Coordinates of C-alpha atoms and ligand atoms in Angstrom, one line a residue:
M1 CA -117.9 -76.1 -87.7
K2 CA -119.9 -73.7 -85.6
K3 CA -122.2 -75.9 -83.4
A4 CA -125.7 -75.9 -84.9
P5 CA -128.2 -76.4 -82.1
M6 CA -130.7 -78.1 -84.5
Y7 CA -128.2 -80.9 -85.1
T8 CA -126.6 -81.0 -81.6
R9 CA -128.9 -79.9 -78.8
Y10 CA -132.0 -80.9 -80.6
A11 CA -130.6 -84.0 -82.4
R12 CA -133.2 -86.4 -81.0
E13 CA -136.1 -83.9 -81.8
Y14 CA -134.7 -83.5 -85.3
E15 CA -134.6 -87.3 -85.8
R16 CA -138.2 -87.6 -84.7
A17 CA -139.3 -84.7 -86.8
I18 CA -137.8 -86.0 -90.1
E19 CA -139.3 -89.5 -89.7
D20 CA -142.5 -88.5 -91.4
N21 CA -142.6 -84.7 -92.1
I22 CA -143.4 -83.2 -95.5
Y23 CA -140.1 -81.5 -96.5
N24 CA -137.7 -84.3 -95.5
A25 CA -139.7 -87.6 -95.4
R26 CA -142.2 -86.9 -98.2
F27 CA -140.4 -84.7 -100.5
E28 CA -136.6 -84.6 -100.2
R29 CA -136.0 -88.2 -99.4
P30 CA -138.1 -89.8 -102.2
S31 CA -136.7 -87.3 -104.7
L32 CA -133.1 -88.2 -103.8
L33 CA -133.8 -91.9 -103.5
S34 CA -135.3 -91.9 -107.0
M35 CA -131.8 -91.0 -108.3
L36 CA -129.9 -93.5 -106.1
P37 CA -128.1 -96.2 -108.1
D38 CA -128.1 -99.8 -107.1
V39 CA -126.0 -100.0 -103.9
A40 CA -125.9 -103.7 -103.2
G41 CA -122.4 -104.7 -102.4
K42 CA -121.1 -101.2 -103.0
S43 CA -119.1 -99.0 -100.7
V44 CA -121.1 -95.8 -99.8
L45 CA -119.9 -92.8 -97.9
D46 CA -122.7 -90.7 -96.3
L47 CA -121.5 -87.2 -95.5
G48 CA -123.5 -85.1 -93.0
C49 CA -125.4 -88.3 -92.1
G50 CA -127.5 -86.8 -89.3
P51 CA -129.4 -89.4 -87.4
G52 CA -128.7 -92.1 -90.0
V53 CA -132.0 -92.2 -92.0
Y54 CA -130.2 -92.5 -95.3
A55 CA -127.5 -94.8 -93.8
E56 CA -130.3 -97.2 -92.7
I57 CA -131.8 -97.3 -96.2
L58 CA -128.4 -97.9 -97.7
L59 CA -127.7 -100.7 -95.2
Q60 CA -131.1 -102.3 -96.0
R61 CA -130.2 -102.2 -99.7
G62 CA -127.0 -104.1 -99.1
A63 CA -124.4 -101.3 -99.1
E64 CA -121.2 -101.1 -97.0
V65 CA -121.9 -97.8 -95.3
T66 CA -119.6 -95.2 -93.8
A67 CA -121.5 -92.4 -92.2
V68 CA -119.9 -89.2 -90.9
D69 CA -121.2 -86.0 -89.3
A70 CA -119.7 -83.1 -87.5
S71 CA -122.2 -83.5 -84.7
S72 CA -121.1 -85.9 -82.0
E73 CA -124.8 -86.3 -81.0
M74 CA -125.7 -87.5 -84.5
V75 CA -122.8 -89.9 -84.7
A76 CA -123.6 -91.3 -81.2
R77 CA -127.2 -91.9 -82.4
V78 CA -126.0 -93.8 -85.5
K79 CA -123.7 -95.9 -83.3
E80 CA -126.5 -96.6 -80.9
K81 CA -128.9 -97.7 -83.7
F82 CA -126.6 -99.7 -86.0
G83 CA -123.5 -100.7 -83.9
S84 CA -120.8 -102.2 -86.0
R85 CA -123.0 -102.7 -89.0
I86 CA -122.2 -99.1 -90.1
K87 CA -118.8 -97.5 -89.7
T88 CA -119.3 -94.0 -88.3
Y89 CA -117.2 -91.2 -86.9
I90 CA -117.1 -87.5 -86.2
Q91 CA -115.8 -85.4 -89.0
D92 CA -116.2 -81.8 -90.0
V93 CA -116.2 -82.4 -93.8
S94 CA -115.2 -78.8 -94.5
E95 CA -111.8 -80.0 -93.2
G96 CA -111.6 -82.8 -95.7
L97 CA -112.0 -86.5 -95.5
P98 CA -108.6 -87.5 -94.0
Q99 CA -109.8 -90.9 -92.8
E100 CA -110.9 -92.0 -96.3
A101 CA -108.5 -93.6 -98.8
D102 CA -108.2 -92.6 -102.4
F103 CA -110.6 -94.3 -104.9
S104 CA -112.3 -96.2 -102.0
H105 CA -116.1 -95.5 -102.6
D106 CA -118.5 -96.3 -105.3
L107 CA -121.0 -93.7 -104.1
V108 CA -120.8 -90.6 -102.0
I109 CA -124.0 -89.0 -100.8
C110 CA -124.5 -85.7 -99.0
P111 CA -128.2 -85.0 -98.5
L112 CA -129.0 -81.5 -97.3
A113 CA -125.6 -80.6 -95.9
V114 CA -123.5 -78.7 -98.4
H115 CA -125.3 -75.4 -97.6
Y116 CA -123.6 -75.6 -94.1
I117 CA -120.2 -75.5 -95.8
K118 CA -118.6 -72.1 -96.7
E119 CA -116.0 -73.2 -99.3
L120 CA -117.3 -76.1 -101.4
A121 CA -114.4 -76.6 -103.9
P122 CA -112.1 -78.2 -101.3
L123 CA -114.8 -80.6 -100.2
F124 CA -115.7 -81.6 -103.7
Q125 CA -112.0 -82.1 -104.5
E126 CA -111.9 -84.5 -101.5
I127 CA -115.0 -86.3 -102.8
Y128 CA -113.3 -86.6 -106.2
R129 CA -110.2 -88.1 -104.4
V130 CA -112.2 -90.8 -102.5
L131 CA -114.5 -91.8 -105.4
K132 CA -113.6 -94.8 -107.6
H133 CA -113.1 -93.9 -111.3
D134 CA -116.7 -94.8 -112.2
G135 CA -118.1 -93.5 -108.9
T136 CA -121.0 -91.3 -108.3
F137 CA -121.5 -88.3 -106.0
L138 CA -125.2 -87.5 -105.3
F139 CA -126.4 -84.6 -103.1
S140 CA -129.3 -82.4 -102.4
T141 CA -129.3 -78.8 -101.2
H142 CA -131.4 -75.7 -100.9
H143 CA -132.6 -74.2 -104.2
P144 CA -131.1 -70.7 -104.7
M145 CA -134.5 -69.4 -105.7
M146 CA -135.9 -70.2 -102.3
D147 CA -132.8 -69.0 -100.3
F148 CA -132.7 -65.7 -102.2
Q149 CA -135.9 -64.7 -100.3
S150 CA -133.7 -64.5 -97.2
S151 CA -130.8 -62.7 -98.8
P152 CA -129.6 -59.9 -96.4
S153 CA -128.0 -58.0 -99.3
G154 CA -130.4 -58.6 -102.2
N155 CA -127.3 -59.5 -104.3
Y156 CA -127.9 -63.0 -105.7
F157 CA -124.3 -63.4 -106.8
R158 CA -122.9 -62.8 -103.3
R159 CA -122.3 -65.8 -101.1
E160 CA -124.0 -65.0 -97.8
L161 CA -124.5 -66.6 -94.4
V162 CA -128.2 -66.6 -93.8
T163 CA -130.0 -67.0 -90.5
E164 CA -133.6 -68.3 -90.6
T165 CA -135.9 -69.5 -87.8
W166 CA -137.3 -73.0 -88.6
D167 CA -140.1 -74.8 -86.8
T168 CA -138.9 -78.3 -88.1
I169 CA -138.9 -79.7 -84.5
G170 CA -142.2 -78.1 -83.5
N171 CA -140.7 -75.0 -81.9
P172 CA -138.6 -72.2 -83.4
V173 CA -134.8 -72.8 -83.8
D174 CA -132.4 -70.5 -85.5
V175 CA -130.5 -72.1 -88.4
Q176 CA -127.6 -70.6 -90.2
F177 CA -126.5 -71.7 -93.7
Y178 CA -124.7 -70.4 -96.8
R179 CA -126.7 -69.1 -99.7
R180 CA -124.8 -69.1 -103.0
S181 CA -125.4 -68.7 -106.8
L182 CA -125.7 -71.6 -109.2
T183 CA -122.5 -70.2 -110.9
E184 CA -120.6 -70.7 -107.7
L185 CA -122.1 -74.2 -106.9
F186 CA -121.6 -75.5 -110.4
G187 CA -118.2 -73.9 -110.7
S188 CA -117.1 -75.8 -107.5
I189 CA -118.3 -79.1 -109.0
T190 CA -116.4 -78.6 -112.3
E191 CA -113.3 -77.2 -110.6
A192 CA -113.1 -80.4 -108.6
G193 CA -113.0 -82.5 -111.8
L194 CA -116.6 -83.6 -111.6
Y195 CA -119.4 -83.1 -114.0
I196 CA -123.2 -83.0 -113.5
S197 CA -124.7 -86.2 -114.9
N198 CA -128.3 -85.8 -113.7
F199 CA -130.2 -82.9 -112.1
S200 CA -133.7 -82.5 -110.6
E201 CA -135.7 -79.9 -108.7
G202 CA -137.9 -82.6 -107.2
I203 CA -141.5 -83.5 -108.0
P204 CA -143.9 -83.4 -105.0
D205 CA -145.9 -86.6 -104.7
K206 CA -149.7 -86.3 -104.9
M207 CA -150.0 -87.9 -101.4
I208 CA -148.5 -84.7 -100.0
E209 CA -151.7 -82.9 -101.2
E210 CA -153.8 -85.2 -99.0
V211 CA -151.7 -84.5 -95.9
S212 CA -151.1 -80.8 -96.5
P213 CA -152.7 -79.0 -99.6
A214 CA -150.9 -75.8 -98.7
D215 CA -147.4 -77.5 -98.7
Y216 CA -148.3 -79.3 -101.9
Q217 CA -149.2 -76.0 -103.6
R218 CA -146.0 -74.4 -102.4
L219 CA -143.8 -77.3 -103.5
S220 CA -145.5 -77.5 -106.9
K221 CA -145.0 -73.8 -107.6
L222 CA -141.7 -72.9 -105.9
P223 CA -138.4 -74.9 -106.2
T224 CA -137.3 -75.8 -102.7
F225 CA -134.4 -78.2 -103.2
M226 CA -132.0 -79.3 -106.0
F227 CA -130.9 -82.9 -106.5
I228 CA -127.5 -83.2 -108.3
E229 CA -125.7 -86.3 -109.5
C230 CA -122.1 -86.0 -110.4
K231 CA -119.5 -88.2 -112.1
K232 CA -115.7 -88.0 -112.4
N233 CA -114.0 -86.6 -115.4
N234 CA -111.4 -89.3 -115.4
Ligands
SAM1 C1 -130.3 -81.2 -92.5 S1 -129.3 -82.4 -91.7 C2 -129.3 -83.7 -92.9 C3 -129.1 -85.1 -92.2 C4 -129.2 -86.2 -93.2 N1 -128.2 -86.1 -94.3 C5 -130.5 -86.4 -93.8 O1 -130.8 -85.8 -94.9 O2 -131.4 -87.0 -93.1 C6 -127.6 -81.7 -91.9 C7 -126.6 -82.6 -91.2 O3 -125.3 -82.1 -91.7 C8 -124.4 -82.0 -90.6 N2 -123.3 -81.1 -90.9 C9 -123.4 -79.7 -91.0 N3 -122.2 -79.2 -91.2 C10 -121.4 -80.2 -91.3 C11 -120.0 -80.3 -91.5 N4 -119.2 -79.2 -91.7 N5 -119.4 -81.5 -91.5 C12 -120.1 -82.6 -91.3 N6 -121.4 -82.6 -91.1 C13 -122.1 -81.4 -91.1 C14 -125.3 -81.6 -89.4 O4 -124.7 -82.0 -88.2 C15 -126.5 -82.4 -89.7 O5 -126.5 -83.7 -89.1

């Protein structure tokens, strides 16, 4: 994985920013959590865990959590906050999940990370392998309609590495991610032996309007993220 400064050099700043911001804390997280199954007593794998915001929620809900990230800074932060209560280690998930046994997890989540992965089919095949037969894979990612606005080629169907400058942490940081068509994304899911069992584009909560009417308008009119639940074709 090419080291992404937002999640390495600025890991602490990122952690602070997503505590209570609009896009992560007030839109992405409630949307994904509304699709989260009951995790009490379940084994959950959190891929691209970042500073462990989801891992903490899973822990509070009684899950046995394994949280992995390619960024050593993020993994160190998860260790610092949760110690042995969460199993955590450094793993570039584009290289697979070699430390996870077959059929070992009830749920795999991957919020806002698959757009950093170039080839999704091998990762989704690994997720299929580590999921129990009745397991669930739940992830969120950028909506292609939003990402297409930054397409260098103007060709929606071409997978492209996009560079954008984000002010998530309060000052501009360049972020690179892959933009891809729905055909490619959905194809990678089905190719891995999974099927889509639930799909959402998120519904912005009215309270966002009180904090930022402009963001509320934008989120209400333009799809920003997608929330996708998958199950195994056993
Ligand atoms: C936008 S953050 C999301 C963090 C967390 N999932 C959340 O929603 O709060 C993306 C995370 O994915 C991680 N990441 C990016 N590419 C990765 C890869 N190839 N393997 C594992 N983690 C990766 C980054 O280090 C970063 O922590």
